[in-house]
Amino acid sequence: MTEIDNVAGLIIDMDGVLWHGNNPISGLTAFFAILREIKLPFVLATNNASLTQQQYIDKLASMGVEVTADEILTSSMATASYLNDHQPKEERRVFVIGEDGLREPLRTHGFILTDLYEVDRADNADSKGADLVVTGLDRQLTWDKLATATLNIKQGAAFFATNADTTLPTELGDVMGNGGTIAALEAVTGVKAVSIGKPEPILYQQALATLKTDLSNTIAIGDRLNTDILGAVNAGIRSILVLTGISTKQELQEVDYQPTWVMQDIEEITAVLRHTFIDRINGE
């Protein structure tokens, strides 16, 4: 059986790895049970920006899994933290396309969220638009939101995205992700968004800081080659591709980077962890 050596922490994607929409993937509770049994620290790090940290905790609890706040990291949280560290204190006005999962961490870091059509206007000196436009998955996306974002970007607002995922796996199949919103705004403004989530290394770097592990003993688990696995490559850590989400085994032949391991699902990872940490030590 496959063995995983020198691992002190895991960075685990959620959509397509742990569930499809609201349907847990088979073996979910057993997977977390083995992580607790062998005392292997983990951070659940997702590009999905729609839910808050607490909503993810509640979602996992509804599936029979208990996690703590420091075991959840979303691309929204990573984006808010990144902007807080890099954005001048006098430029904190943000127009958000996104849901509570993005709005909450921005407010927590002291950003001011602007409203629809709150933009700089030549005919009104008192009008004040956004310094930043930040987009995340928004299942209530409207033309008015896109129009307001367009106006602000054209007036010089910096353009950031929590992630560039073009699709989102659900229980009904793959649907449009934040990448569709980014594409529309980039097309109309000519401005390219700065994306914080995977495959950029920032999300993984923040997760590593939480785990207090290093590049050599941390492994990422994901279902998507062009985000989870490429992000791990960019961050300099090993990775496991599971085949329960977006990417297929055939697609491995189409890219010039590779995961360290390919496994069918979290049930296979559970078996490998049990063999590596328990059976092998017991001489079984």
Coordinates of C-alpha atoms in Angstrom, one line a residue:
M1 CA 0.0 0.0 0.0
T2 CA 1.0 3.6 -0.6
E3 CA 2.8 5.2 2.4
I4 CA 3.1 8.9 3.2
D5 CA 6.3 9.8 4.8
N6 CA 7.4 12.9 6.8
V7 CA 4.0 14.6 7.2
A8 CA 3.3 16.9 10.1
G9 CA 0.3 18.8 8.7
L10 CA -2.4 18.7 5.9
I11 CA -3.9 21.6 4.0
I12 CA -7.2 20.2 2.7
D13 CA -9.6 21.6 0.1
M14 CA -13.3 21.2 0.7
D15 CA -15.5 21.4 -2.4
G16 CA -15.0 18.2 -4.4
V17 CA -12.9 16.7 -1.7
L18 CA -15.2 16.5 1.3
W19 CA -18.5 17.1 -0.3
H20 CA -20.5 18.0 -3.4
G21 CA -22.7 20.9 -2.5
N22 CA -24.6 19.8 0.6
N23 CA -23.9 16.1 0.0
P24 CA -20.9 14.7 2.0
I25 CA -18.5 12.4 0.1
S26 CA -18.4 8.8 1.3
G27 CA -16.0 8.3 4.2
L28 CA -16.1 11.9 5.5
T29 CA -16.4 11.2 9.2
A30 CA -13.9 8.3 9.1
F31 CA -11.4 10.6 7.4
F32 CA -11.6 13.2 10.2
A33 CA -11.6 10.4 12.8
I34 CA -8.3 9.1 11.7
L35 CA -6.8 12.7 11.6
R36 CA -7.9 13.1 15.3
E37 CA -6.7 9.6 16.2
I38 CA -3.2 10.1 14.8
K39 CA -3.1 13.7 16.0
L40 CA -2.3 15.1 12.5
P41 CA -3.0 18.8 12.4
F42 CA -4.9 20.2 9.4
V43 CA -6.3 23.4 7.9
L44 CA -9.3 23.3 5.6
A45 CA -8.3 25.8 3.0
T46 CA -10.9 26.6 0.3
N47 CA -11.1 29.0 -2.6
N48 CA -14.8 29.1 -2.1
A49 CA -15.5 32.6 -0.8
S50 CA -19.2 32.4 -0.2
L51 CA -19.4 31.1 3.4
T52 CA -18.1 32.5 6.6
Q53 CA -15.7 30.6 8.9
Q54 CA -18.6 29.9 11.2
Q55 CA -20.9 28.7 8.4
Y56 CA -18.2 26.2 7.4
I57 CA -17.9 25.0 11.0
D58 CA -21.7 24.6 11.1
K59 CA -21.8 22.8 7.7
L60 CA -19.2 20.3 8.9
A61 CA -21.1 19.8 12.2
S62 CA -24.3 19.0 10.2
M63 CA -22.3 16.2 8.5
G64 CA -21.0 14.9 11.9
V65 CA -17.6 16.5 11.9
E66 CA -16.4 18.9 14.6
V67 CA -13.7 21.5 13.7
T68 CA -12.4 24.6 15.3
A69 CA -12.1 28.1 13.9
D70 CA -8.4 27.9 13.4
E71 CA -8.9 24.8 11.2
I72 CA -10.8 26.8 8.6
L73 CA -9.2 29.2 6.1
T74 CA -11.1 30.6 3.2
S75 CA -9.9 32.6 0.2
S76 CA -12.0 35.5 1.6
M77 CA -10.2 35.4 4.9
A78 CA -6.8 35.2 3.1
T79 CA -7.8 38.2 0.8
A80 CA -8.9 40.4 3.7
S81 CA -5.7 39.6 5.6
Y82 CA -3.6 40.3 2.6
L83 CA -5.3 43.6 1.9
N84 CA -5.1 44.6 5.5
D85 CA -1.3 44.1 5.3
H86 CA -0.7 45.8 2.0
Q87 CA -3.4 48.4 1.5
P88 CA -2.7 52.0 2.8
K89 CA -4.8 52.9 5.8
E90 CA -6.4 55.8 4.0
E91 CA -7.6 53.6 1.2
R92 CA -10.1 51.3 2.9
R93 CA -13.3 51.7 0.9
V94 CA -14.3 48.5 -0.9
F95 CA -17.0 47.6 -3.3
V96 CA -17.7 43.9 -2.9
I97 CA -19.2 41.4 -5.3
G98 CA -19.7 38.5 -3.0
E99 CA -21.5 37.0 0.0
D100 CA -21.2 37.1 3.8
G101 CA -18.1 34.9 3.5
L102 CA -16.3 37.8 1.9
R103 CA -18.0 40.8 3.5
E104 CA -17.5 39.6 7.1
P105 CA -13.7 39.3 7.1
L106 CA -13.3 42.6 5.3
R107 CA -15.4 44.4 7.9
T108 CA -13.5 42.6 10.7
H109 CA -10.3 44.1 9.3
G110 CA -11.8 47.6 9.3
F111 CA -12.6 48.0 5.6
I112 CA -15.6 50.2 4.7
L113 CA -18.0 48.5 2.3
T114 CA -19.6 50.8 -0.3
D115 CA -23.0 50.5 -1.9
L116 CA -24.4 50.2 -5.4
Y117 CA -23.6 53.1 -7.6
E118 CA -21.5 54.8 -4.9
V119 CA -18.9 56.0 -7.3
D120 CA -16.7 59.1 -7.9
R121 CA -18.7 61.6 -10.0
A122 CA -17.4 64.7 -11.8
D123 CA -20.7 66.4 -11.3
N124 CA -20.7 65.8 -7.5
A125 CA -17.6 66.6 -5.5
D126 CA -19.1 65.0 -2.4
S127 CA -19.5 61.6 -4.1
K128 CA -17.0 59.0 -3.0
G129 CA -16.4 55.7 -4.7
A130 CA -14.4 52.7 -3.8
D131 CA -10.6 52.4 -3.5
L132 CA -10.9 48.7 -4.1
V133 CA -13.2 46.3 -5.9
V134 CA -13.0 42.7 -4.6
T135 CA -15.0 39.9 -6.1
G136 CA -15.8 36.5 -4.8
L137 CA -18.5 33.9 -5.5
D138 CA -21.8 35.7 -5.5
R139 CA -25.0 33.6 -6.0
Q140 CA -27.0 36.9 -6.0
L141 CA -25.0 38.5 -8.8
T142 CA -26.8 41.3 -10.6
W143 CA -26.2 43.6 -13.5
D144 CA -26.2 46.5 -11.0
K145 CA -23.3 44.9 -9.1
L146 CA -21.3 44.4 -12.3
A147 CA -22.1 48.0 -13.4
T148 CA -20.9 49.4 -10.0
A149 CA -17.8 47.4 -10.1
T150 CA -17.1 48.5 -13.6
L151 CA -17.5 52.2 -12.8
N152 CA -15.2 52.0 -9.8
I153 CA -12.5 50.1 -11.7
K154 CA -12.7 52.6 -14.5
Q155 CA -12.3 55.4 -12.0
G156 CA -9.0 53.8 -10.8
A157 CA -10.1 51.3 -8.0
A158 CA -7.7 48.4 -7.6
F159 CA -9.2 45.1 -8.7
F160 CA -8.8 42.0 -6.5
A161 CA -10.4 38.6 -6.6
T162 CA -10.6 36.0 -3.8
N163 CA -10.0 33.3 -6.5
A164 CA -10.2 32.7 -10.2
D165 CA -12.1 29.3 -10.2
T166 CA -14.1 29.2 -13.3
T167 CA -16.4 26.4 -11.9
L168 CA -17.9 25.2 -8.6
P169 CA -18.8 21.6 -8.1
T170 CA -22.3 21.1 -6.7
E171 CA -24.7 18.2 -6.1
L172 CA -26.2 19.0 -9.5
G173 CA -23.0 19.3 -11.4
D174 CA -20.4 22.0 -12.1
V175 CA -21.7 25.6 -12.1
M176 CA -20.1 29.0 -12.8
G177 CA -17.5 30.1 -10.3
N178 CA -15.9 33.5 -9.5
G179 CA -13.8 33.2 -12.7
G180 CA -16.9 34.0 -14.7
T181 CA -17.4 37.3 -12.9
I182 CA -13.7 38.2 -13.2
A183 CA -13.8 37.5 -17.0
A184 CA -16.7 39.8 -17.4
L185 CA -15.1 42.7 -15.5
E186 CA -11.7 42.2 -17.1
A187 CA -13.3 42.2 -20.6
V188 CA -15.2 45.5 -20.0
T189 CA -12.5 47.4 -18.0
G190 CA -9.3 46.1 -19.6
V191 CA -7.9 45.7 -16.0
K192 CA -6.7 42.3 -14.9
A193 CA -7.7 41.2 -11.4
V194 CA -5.1 40.3 -8.7
S195 CA -6.2 36.9 -7.4
I196 CA -5.3 35.8 -3.9
G197 CA -6.6 32.2 -3.8
K198 CA -5.1 29.1 -5.3
P199 CA -3.1 28.6 -7.5
E200 CA -1.3 31.6 -6.0
P201 CA 0.8 30.5 -3.0
I202 CA -0.7 33.1 -0.5
L203 CA -3.5 30.8 0.8
Y204 CA -1.1 28.0 1.4
Q205 CA 1.5 30.2 3.0
Q206 CA -1.2 31.5 5.5
A207 CA -2.2 27.9 6.2
L208 CA 1.4 26.9 6.8
A209 CA 1.7 29.8 9.3
T210 CA -1.3 28.5 11.2
L211 CA -0.1 24.9 11.2
K212 CA 3.4 26.0 12.2
T213 CA 4.8 23.3 9.8
D214 CA 7.3 23.8 7.0
L215 CA 7.4 23.1 3.3
S216 CA 9.0 19.6 3.7
N217 CA 6.4 18.1 6.0
T218 CA 3.1 19.6 4.8
I219 CA 0.9 18.0 2.2
A220 CA -2.0 19.6 0.3
I221 CA -5.1 17.6 -0.7
G222 CA -7.3 18.8 -3.6
D223 CA -9.5 17.9 -6.5
R224 CA -8.5 20.5 -9.0
L225 CA -5.2 20.4 -10.9
N226 CA -5.1 24.1 -11.9
T227 CA -5.8 25.4 -8.4
D228 CA -5.1 23.0 -5.6
I229 CA -2.3 21.1 -7.2
L230 CA -0.7 24.0 -9.0
G231 CA -1.0 26.0 -5.9
A232 CA 0.9 23.4 -3.9
V233 CA 3.6 23.4 -6.6
N234 CA 3.8 27.2 -6.4
A235 CA 4.0 27.0 -2.6
G236 CA 6.7 24.3 -2.7
I237 CA 4.8 21.6 -0.9
R238 CA 3.7 18.0 -1.8
S239 CA 0.2 17.2 -2.8
I240 CA -2.5 14.5 -3.2
L241 CA -5.0 14.8 -6.1
V242 CA -8.3 13.1 -5.4
L243 CA -10.6 12.1 -8.2
T244 CA -14.0 13.0 -6.7
G245 CA -14.1 16.6 -8.0
I246 CA -13.1 18.6 -11.0
S247 CA -10.0 17.0 -12.5
T248 CA -9.6 13.6 -14.0
K249 CA -6.7 11.2 -14.2
Q250 CA -6.6 11.7 -18.0
E251 CA -5.9 15.5 -17.4
L252 CA -2.6 14.6 -15.7
Q253 CA -1.2 14.0 -19.2
E254 CA -2.1 17.5 -20.3
V255 CA -0.2 19.6 -17.7
D256 CA 3.5 20.0 -17.1
Y257 CA 3.2 19.7 -13.3
Q258 CA 2.1 16.8 -11.3
P259 CA 0.7 15.9 -7.8
T260 CA 2.9 13.8 -5.6
W261 CA 0.2 11.2 -5.3
V262 CA -3.1 10.4 -7.0
M263 CA -5.8 8.8 -4.9
Q264 CA -9.4 7.9 -5.6
D265 CA -11.0 9.7 -2.7
I266 CA -10.7 10.5 1.0
E267 CA -11.5 6.8 1.8
E268 CA -8.2 5.8 0.2
I269 CA -6.4 8.6 2.0
T270 CA -7.9 7.3 5.3
A271 CA -6.6 3.8 4.5
V272 CA -3.2 5.1 3.6
L273 CA -2.9 7.2 6.8
R274 CA -4.1 4.3 8.9
H275 CA -1.4 2.0 7.3
T276 CA 1.3 4.6 7.6
F277 CA 0.7 5.8 11.2
I278 CA -1.0 2.8 12.9
D279 CA -0.6 -0.6 11.1
R280 CA 3.0 -0.1 10.2
I281 CA 4.0 1.0 13.7
N282 CA 2.2 -2.1 15.1
G283 CA 3.9 -4.3 12.6
E284 CA 0.8 -5.2 10.7

